[in-house]
Short mmCIF file of C-alpha atoms in Angstrom, two decimals:
data_model
loop_
_atom_site.label_atom_id
_atom_site.label_comp_id
_atom_site.label_asym_id
_atom_site.label_seq_id
_atom_site.Cartn_x
_atom_site.Cartn_y
_atom_site.Cartn_z
CA MET I 1 -15.61 25.47 24.97
CA ALA I 2 -14.86 24.62 21.36
CA ASP I 3 -15.18 27.41 18.83
CA SER I 4 -17.78 26.85 16.17
CA GLN I 5 -15.02 26.88 13.53
CA ASP I 6 -13.80 23.58 14.93
CA ILE I 7 -16.92 21.83 13.72
CA GLU I 8 -16.66 20.60 10.17
CA ILE I 9 -20.22 20.96 8.95
CA GLY I 10 -21.58 22.56 5.84
CA SER I 11 -20.63 22.77 2.20
CA SER I 12 -17.19 24.19 2.92
CA GLY I 13 -16.04 21.10 4.86
CA SER I 14 -14.40 18.29 2.95
CA LEU I 15 -16.43 15.11 2.80
CA TYR I 16 -13.44 13.06 3.89
CA GLN I 17 -12.67 15.06 7.00
CA PRO I 18 -13.77 13.86 10.45
CA PHE I 19 -16.23 15.85 12.54
CA PHE I 20 -13.46 17.59 14.45
CA HIS I 21 -10.09 19.00 13.40
CA LYS I 22 -7.10 17.17 14.84
CA ASP I 23 -3.75 18.63 15.66
CA GLU I 24 -1.43 17.73 12.79
CA LYS I 25 1.39 16.65 15.08
CA GLN I 26 -0.92 14.45 17.11
CA GLN I 27 -2.48 12.96 14.00
CA ASN I 28 0.88 12.03 12.49
CA SER I 29 2.33 10.76 15.76
CA HIS I 30 3.52 7.17 15.76
CA ASP I 31 4.33 7.03 19.46
CA ASN I 32 1.97 4.41 20.82
CA GLY I 33 3.43 4.64 24.31
CA ASN I 34 2.85 1.56 26.44
CA LEU I 35 0.51 -0.03 23.92
CA PHE I 36 0.10 -3.19 26.00
CA MET I 37 -1.28 -1.25 28.97
CA VAL I 38 -3.63 0.79 26.76
CA ILE I 39 -4.95 -2.40 25.16
CA LEU I 40 -5.29 -4.10 28.56
CA CYS I 41 -7.27 -1.12 29.89
CA THR I 42 -9.47 -1.19 26.80
CA PHE I 43 -10.02 -4.95 27.14
CA VAL I 44 -11.08 -4.64 30.77
CA ALA I 45 -13.37 -1.71 30.01
CA VAL I 46 -15.10 -3.39 27.07
CA MET I 47 -16.10 -6.27 29.29
CA GLY I 48 -18.87 -3.82 30.13
CA SER I 49 -19.63 -3.56 26.42
CA PHE I 50 -19.61 -7.36 26.13
CA GLU I 51 -22.09 -7.43 29.01
CA PHE I 52 -24.18 -4.88 27.08
CA GLY I 53 -24.39 -7.27 24.11
CA SER I 54 -25.13 -10.28 26.32
CA SER I 55 -28.00 -8.40 27.94
CA ILE I 56 -29.69 -7.20 24.76
CA GLY I 57 -29.22 -10.61 23.14
CA TYR I 58 -30.67 -12.54 26.10
CA SER I 59 -34.36 -12.13 25.33
CA SER I 60 -34.33 -13.60 21.82
CA PRO I 61 -33.09 -17.20 22.37
CA THR I 62 -34.83 -17.52 25.76
CA GLN I 63 -38.35 -16.42 24.78
CA GLN I 64 -39.85 -19.85 24.24
CA GLY I 65 -38.25 -21.41 27.33
CA ILE I 66 -39.27 -18.60 29.70
CA MET I 67 -42.83 -18.39 28.41
CA GLU I 68 -43.34 -22.15 28.67
CA GLU I 69 -41.74 -22.64 32.10
CA LEU I 70 -43.28 -19.60 33.80
CA GLY I 71 -46.56 -19.56 31.88
CA MET I 72 -46.08 -15.99 30.68
CA SER I 73 -48.26 -14.36 28.04
CA SER I 74 -46.85 -12.56 25.00
CA GLU I 75 -47.69 -9.23 26.63
CA GLU I 76 -45.82 -10.16 29.82
CA TYR I 77 -42.79 -11.24 27.82
CA SER I 78 -42.90 -8.05 25.77
CA MET I 79 -42.72 -6.13 29.05
CA PHE I 80 -39.71 -8.23 30.07
CA GLY I 81 -37.98 -7.39 26.79
CA SER I 82 -38.81 -3.69 26.79
CA ILE I 83 -37.86 -2.96 30.42
CA LEU I 84 -34.14 -3.36 29.61
CA PRO I 85 -33.87 -0.04 27.70
CA ILE I 86 -35.85 1.67 30.48
CA GLY I 87 -33.22 0.56 33.00
CA ALA I 88 -30.47 1.58 30.57
CA MET I 89 -31.98 5.03 30.19
CA VAL I 90 -32.06 5.50 33.98
CA GLY I 91 -28.50 4.20 34.35
CA SER I 92 -26.99 6.30 31.58
CA THR I 93 -28.61 9.54 32.74
CA SER I 94 -27.82 9.11 36.44
CA CYS I 95 -24.21 7.91 36.43
CA GLY I 96 -22.39 11.08 35.40
CA ARG I 97 -22.07 12.35 38.96
CA ALA I 98 -20.91 8.93 40.16
CA ALA I 99 -18.20 8.85 37.48
CA ASP I 100 -16.89 12.17 38.81
CA LEU I 101 -17.17 11.23 42.49
CA ILE I 102 -15.84 7.65 42.60
CA GLY I 103 -13.95 7.61 39.31
CA ARG I 104 -14.31 5.72 36.06
CA LYS I 105 -13.04 2.47 37.59
CA GLY I 106 -15.31 2.79 40.61
CA THR I 107 -18.32 3.41 38.39
CA MET I 108 -17.54 0.40 36.19
CA LYS I 109 -17.20 -1.77 39.29
CA MET I 110 -20.55 -0.47 40.56
CA SER I 111 -22.25 -1.27 37.24
CA SER I 112 -20.83 -4.80 37.27
CA ILE I 113 -22.13 -5.46 40.80
CA ILE I 114 -25.60 -4.19 39.86
CA SER I 115 -25.62 -6.33 36.71
CA ILE I 116 -24.60 -9.44 38.67
CA ALA I 117 -27.48 -8.79 41.08
CA GLY I 118 -29.84 -8.50 38.10
CA TRP I 119 -28.67 -11.76 36.55
CA LEU I 120 -29.02 -13.59 39.88
CA ILE I 121 -32.60 -12.35 40.25
CA ILE I 122 -33.39 -13.52 36.69
CA TYR I 123 -31.81 -16.92 37.41
CA LEU I 124 -33.91 -17.37 40.57
CA SER I 125 -37.13 -15.96 39.09
CA LEU I 126 -40.41 -17.79 39.53
CA GLY I 127 -42.66 -15.22 37.86
CA PRO I 128 -42.87 -12.11 35.68
CA LEU I 129 -42.30 -9.56 38.47
CA SER I 130 -38.91 -10.87 39.56
CA LEU I 131 -37.89 -11.27 35.92
CA ASP I 132 -38.72 -7.62 35.29
CA VAL I 133 -36.79 -6.48 38.38
CA GLY I 134 -33.72 -8.45 37.30
CA ARG I 135 -34.03 -7.17 33.74
CA PHE I 136 -34.28 -3.58 34.97
CA LEU I 137 -31.11 -3.99 37.04
CA THR I 138 -29.15 -5.46 34.13
CA GLY I 139 -30.47 -2.59 32.02
CA TYR I 140 -29.29 -0.10 34.63
CA GLY I 141 -25.84 -1.71 34.61
CA ILE I 142 -25.45 -1.57 30.83
CA GLY I 143 -26.76 2.01 30.82
CA VAL I 144 -23.95 3.00 33.16
CA ASN I 145 -21.45 1.18 30.96
CA SER I 146 -22.77 2.88 27.82
CA TYR I 147 -21.61 6.16 29.36
CA VAL I 148 -18.50 5.35 31.35
CA VAL I 149 -16.78 2.83 29.04
CA PRO I 150 -16.36 5.17 26.02
CA VAL I 151 -15.35 8.02 28.36
CA PHE I 152 -12.70 5.88 30.05
CA ILE I 153 -11.30 4.62 26.74
CA ALA I 154 -11.18 8.15 25.32
CA GLU I 155 -9.32 9.41 28.39
CA ILE I 156 -6.63 6.71 28.46
CA THR I 157 -5.99 6.37 24.72
CA PRO I 158 -3.47 8.31 22.59
CA THR I 159 -5.26 10.59 20.13
CA HIS I 160 -4.25 8.74 16.96
CA LEU I 161 -5.60 5.42 18.33
CA ARG I 162 -8.80 6.78 19.83
CA GLY I 163 -11.12 6.13 16.88
CA ALA I 164 -10.01 2.52 16.45
CA LEU I 165 -10.10 1.64 20.15
CA LEU I 166 -13.47 3.31 20.72
CA THR I 167 -14.85 1.17 17.90
CA VAL I 168 -13.87 -1.87 19.99
CA HIS I 169 -16.73 -0.83 22.30
CA GLN I 170 -19.28 -1.67 19.60
CA VAL I 171 -17.33 -4.76 18.48
CA ALA I 172 -17.55 -6.08 22.05
CA ILE I 173 -21.30 -5.38 22.13
CA SER I 174 -21.74 -7.46 18.96
CA THR I 175 -19.48 -10.20 20.34
CA GLY I 176 -21.60 -10.38 23.49
CA LEU I 177 -24.68 -10.57 21.28
CA LEU I 178 -23.16 -13.44 19.28
CA VAL I 179 -22.22 -15.35 22.43
CA ALA I 180 -25.74 -14.90 23.86
CA TYR I 181 -27.31 -16.22 20.64
CA THR I 182 -24.87 -19.12 20.31
CA VAL I 183 -24.88 -20.27 23.94
CA GLY I 184 -28.64 -19.65 24.19
CA ALA I 185 -29.22 -22.20 21.42
CA PHE I 186 -27.80 -24.97 23.63
CA VAL I 187 -28.56 -24.09 27.26
CA SER I 188 -31.62 -23.20 29.33
CA TRP I 189 -32.61 -19.62 30.02
CA ARG I 190 -31.48 -19.93 33.64
CA THR I 191 -28.02 -21.17 32.62
CA LEU I 192 -27.73 -18.36 30.08
CA ALA I 193 -28.45 -15.88 32.89
CA LEU I 194 -25.49 -17.30 34.83
CA THR I 195 -23.19 -16.85 31.82
CA GLY I 196 -24.22 -13.18 31.76
CA MET I 197 -22.33 -12.69 35.02
CA ILE I 198 -18.98 -13.82 33.57
CA PRO I 199 -17.99 -10.53 31.85
CA CYS I 200 -18.97 -8.65 35.02
CA ALA I 201 -16.66 -10.84 37.09
CA VAL I 202 -13.82 -10.43 34.56
CA MET I 203 -14.25 -6.65 34.68
CA ILE I 204 -14.22 -6.50 38.49
CA LEU I 205 -11.05 -8.62 38.59
CA GLY I 206 -9.36 -6.73 35.75
CA LEU I 207 -9.97 -3.32 37.31
CA TYR I 208 -7.43 -4.16 40.03
CA PHE I 209 -4.64 -4.35 37.42
CA ILE I 210 -5.18 -1.12 35.48
CA PRO I 211 -4.85 2.57 36.36
CA ASP I 212 -7.81 4.92 36.57
CA SER I 213 -8.29 7.72 34.08
CA PRO I 214 -5.41 10.23 34.43
CA ARG I 215 -7.81 13.04 33.64
CA TRP I 216 -10.12 12.06 36.51
CA LEU I 217 -7.17 11.67 38.92
CA ALA I 218 -6.01 15.18 38.03
CA MET I 219 -9.55 16.50 38.40
CA VAL I 220 -9.83 15.24 42.00
CA GLY I 221 -6.35 16.49 42.93
CA CYS I 222 -4.50 13.15 43.15
CA GLN I 223 -1.33 14.55 41.59
CA ALA I 224 1.02 11.66 42.36
CA GLU I 225 -1.50 9.07 41.13
CA PHE I 226 -2.17 11.22 38.05
CA ASN I 227 1.52 11.30 37.12
CA ALA I 228 1.94 7.57 37.79
CA ALA I 229 -1.14 6.59 35.78
CA LEU I 230 -0.15 8.65 32.76
CA GLN I 231 3.41 7.31 32.87
CA LYS I 232 2.10 3.75 33.12
CA LEU I 233 -0.12 4.29 30.07
CA ARG I 234 2.55 5.97 27.95
CA GLY I 235 5.57 3.90 28.99
CA ASP I 236 8.31 4.24 31.61
CA THR I 237 10.65 6.10 29.27
CA ALA I 238 8.05 8.33 27.61
CA ASP I 239 8.10 12.09 28.17
CA VAL I 240 4.58 12.84 29.40
CA SER I 241 5.22 16.40 30.54
CA ARG I 242 3.47 17.95 27.56
CA GLU I 243 0.39 15.76 27.95
CA GLU I 244 0.31 16.38 31.71
CA ALA I 245 0.43 20.12 31.10
CA ALA I 246 -2.35 19.92 28.50
CA ILE I 247 -4.64 17.98 30.85
CA GLU I 248 -3.96 20.30 33.78
CA GLU I 249 -4.47 23.38 31.62
CA SER I 250 -7.84 22.12 30.38
CA LEU I 251 -8.96 21.39 33.94
CA VAL I 252 -7.87 24.84 35.14
CA THR I 253 -9.84 26.38 32.29
CA LEU I 254 -12.91 24.37 33.29
CA GLN I 255 -12.57 25.45 36.93
CA HIS I 256 -12.62 29.12 35.95
CA LEU I 257 -15.74 28.76 33.87
CA PRO I 258 -19.08 29.56 35.54
CA LYS I 259 -21.02 26.56 36.78
CA ALA I 260 -22.81 24.99 33.85
CA THR I 261 -26.56 24.42 33.77
CA VAL I 262 -28.80 22.50 31.41
CA LEU I 263 -29.69 25.77 29.69
CA ASP I 264 -26.02 26.25 28.74
CA LEU I 265 -26.40 23.37 26.29
CA PHE I 266 -28.62 25.61 24.19
CA LEU I 267 -26.17 28.51 23.95
CA GLU I 268 -25.03 29.28 20.42
CA ARG I 269 -21.43 28.18 21.08
CA ASN I 270 -22.58 24.77 22.34
CA LEU I 271 -25.64 24.06 20.24
CA ARG I 272 -23.88 22.52 17.24
CA LEU I 273 -21.92 20.17 19.50
CA VAL I 274 -25.10 19.11 21.29
CA ILE I 275 -26.98 18.57 18.03
CA ILE I 276 -24.15 16.47 16.62
CA GLY I 277 -23.59 14.30 19.70
CA VAL I 278 -27.14 13.87 20.95
CA GLY I 279 -28.59 13.79 17.43
CA LEU I 280 -26.43 10.85 16.41
CA MET I 281 -27.36 8.93 19.57
CA VAL I 282 -31.06 9.62 18.93
CA PHE I 283 -30.77 8.39 15.33
CA GLN I 284 -28.94 5.31 16.60
CA GLN I 285 -31.79 4.45 18.98
CA PHE I 286 -34.50 5.13 16.38
CA SER I 287 -32.74 3.08 13.70
CA GLY I 288 -34.66 -0.06 14.71
CA TYR I 289 -31.59 -2.02 15.78
CA ASN I 290 -32.92 -2.97 19.21
CA GLY I 291 -36.19 -4.23 17.74
CA VAL I 292 -34.33 -6.56 15.40
CA VAL I 293 -32.04 -7.80 18.18
CA PHE I 294 -34.79 -8.39 20.75
CA TYR I 295 -36.99 -10.37 18.35
CA ALA I 296 -34.45 -11.85 15.93
CA ASN I 297 -35.69 -15.42 16.42
CA GLN I 298 -39.28 -14.44 15.60
CA ILE I 299 -38.19 -12.53 12.49
CA PHE I 300 -36.14 -15.41 11.12
CA THR I 301 -38.83 -17.97 11.97
CA SER I 302 -41.47 -15.96 10.09
CA ALA I 303 -39.10 -15.81 7.10
CA GLY I 304 -38.68 -19.61 7.10
CA VAL I 305 -35.07 -19.59 8.32
CA PRO I 306 -33.90 -21.62 11.36
CA PRO I 307 -33.85 -18.89 14.02
CA ASN I 308 -30.63 -19.89 15.75
CA VAL I 309 -28.75 -20.11 12.45
CA GLY I 310 -30.02 -16.73 11.25
CA SER I 311 -29.26 -14.99 14.54
CA ILE I 312 -25.74 -16.37 14.76
CA LEU I 313 -24.98 -15.49 11.13
CA TYR I 314 -26.02 -11.87 11.45
CA ALA I 315 -24.18 -11.51 14.78
CA CYS I 316 -21.02 -12.80 13.04
CA LEU I 317 -21.60 -10.29 10.24
CA GLN I 318 -21.72 -7.47 12.78
CA ILE I 319 -18.33 -8.41 14.23
CA ILE I 320 -16.72 -8.59 10.77
CA VAL I 321 -18.07 -5.22 9.63
CA LEU I 322 -17.27 -3.50 12.94
CA SER I 323 -13.71 -4.83 12.81
CA LEU I 324 -13.41 -3.41 9.29
CA GLY I 325 -14.76 -0.10 10.55
CA ALA I 326 -12.17 0.00 13.34
CA VAL I 327 -9.42 -0.25 10.72
CA ILE I 328 -10.71 2.45 8.35
CA ILE I 329 -12.55 4.92 10.59
CA ASP I 330 -9.62 7.24 11.31
CA LYS I 331 -8.63 7.24 7.62
CA ALA I 332 -12.05 7.56 6.02
CA GLY I 333 -13.54 9.91 8.61
CA ARG I 334 -16.82 9.82 10.49
CA ARG I 335 -19.17 11.51 8.03
CA PRO I 336 -18.36 9.40 4.95
CA LEU I 337 -19.07 6.17 6.86
CA LEU I 338 -22.35 7.58 8.17
CA MET I 339 -23.37 8.58 4.65
CA VAL I 340 -22.52 5.11 3.30
CA ASP I 341 -24.52 3.59 6.18
CA LYS I 342 -27.66 5.58 5.39
CA SER I 343 -27.36 4.98 1.63
CA ILE I 344 -27.15 1.21 2.12
CA GLN I 345 -30.06 1.20 4.58
CA ILE I 346 -32.25 2.78 1.91
CA GLU I 347 -31.57 -0.30 -0.25
CA HIS I 348 -32.50 -2.51 2.73
CA ALA I 349 -35.87 -0.76 3.00
CA LEU I 350 -36.51 -1.34 -0.72
CA VAL I 351 -35.75 -5.09 -0.79
CA SER I 352 -37.16 -6.19 2.58
CA ASP I 353 -40.78 -6.39 1.34
CA MET I 354 -40.05 -8.57 -1.72
CA GLY I 355 -40.37 -11.93 0.04
CA PRO I 356 -38.89 -14.08 2.82
CA MET I 357 -35.46 -14.51 1.25
CA PHE I 358 -35.23 -10.80 0.50
CA THR I 359 -36.21 -10.16 4.12
CA ILE I 360 -33.14 -12.08 5.26
CA ILE I 361 -30.94 -10.32 2.71
CA GLY I 362 -32.40 -7.00 3.82
CA ILE I 363 -31.65 -7.70 7.49
CA MET I 364 -28.06 -8.65 6.64
CA ILE I 365 -27.65 -5.47 4.58
CA TYR I 366 -29.18 -3.43 7.38
CA MET I 367 -26.96 -4.93 10.08
CA GLY I 368 -23.82 -4.55 7.99
CA SER I 369 -24.47 -0.90 7.21
CA TYR I 370 -25.55 -0.15 10.79
CA CYS I 371 -22.30 -1.54 12.18
CA LEU I 372 -20.27 0.49 9.68
CA GLY I 373 -21.97 3.75 10.62
CA LEU I 374 -24.52 4.28 13.39
CA GLY I 375 -23.37 1.26 15.37
CA GLY I 376 -20.00 2.64 16.44
CA ILE I 377 -19.56 6.22 15.26
CA PRO I 378 -22.01 7.93 17.68
CA TRP I 379 -19.99 6.61 20.66
CA ILE I 380 -16.80 8.07 19.18
CA VAL I 381 -18.35 11.40 18.26
CA MET I 382 -19.99 11.69 21.69
CA SER I 383 -16.60 11.39 23.39
CA GLU I 384 -15.15 13.96 20.97
CA VAL I 385 -18.05 16.31 21.67
CA ASN I 386 -17.43 16.04 25.42
CA LYS I 387 -13.73 16.78 24.95
CA ASN I 388 -14.58 19.91 22.94
CA MET I 389 -17.11 21.32 25.43
#
């Protein structure tokens, strides 16, 4: 368990430091290992993140078509939109044991199969009930991915690349959102449901070409596979003995600890880590992002802006800002970006009530600042919290 001194909080911590201290040698390391394999693994994993974005972006461009074809009321469609996060909540809270039993790859494959089933049910739907069932299943799938994808990336990535590659998770979410908005402007809601299955299929196929998490392989006692996976990720000529020893030592330490319970989260030595990790995720969910995404077309229409144009523009803005964040996050640190995010969002709150045009400007400011801070950083910090507990 991490010592409380490892947490950089309070007036004594430098503003430009990240949440957690990093080993100087690791931080200054320029050995990227087998960078191609690490990037390939990340690409395959973030297909789940792309699916996440496709799912949350689905309800906005399809609202009019679904309501007209199936004769749904506004209340019934609101239920369809809101059931996605319910499924995601169930998926994210129930998949931890599966990730330990069948591995990170097995869990990602499971989530893709469940999401494909959900999209097929939506495609074949003739009424609100089947739509809700399909939406719940896609929500469950993206909930699983919201847990396992950042964990997998954190476990296969060299330390000095972890921040940048974990940010790709949120970039892929925004890219999926952009694709859903763009394609949804030109195709029917049933066709858009079929396109939602594409990233799932790519993930299932890609998983056959990448190794599983070395940490998980070591945890379940697959020593030969563990050595092979780590060597494949770091390069055939790389000396991985030190990293192997570090992983094995951490697992031995965990095995000798008493079995953890929920109450252990509230022990003094863990409480700061829990508050940081869970607190950031709570603030992310209460930031209002999902409300804007689910009803983007309505918001832009009420402001007098063509809804498809507005939605596509702000989705493009998200990708640009998130890509910028991926470049600077390990240099600027986590806290400074979060502070910039919150400062800019205060300006958004001040200008959004000044008229339709200011509403659009406010949304763009909000989305840009969200992507720089709360959009990606909580996923990174959560993985760092787990590695320090």
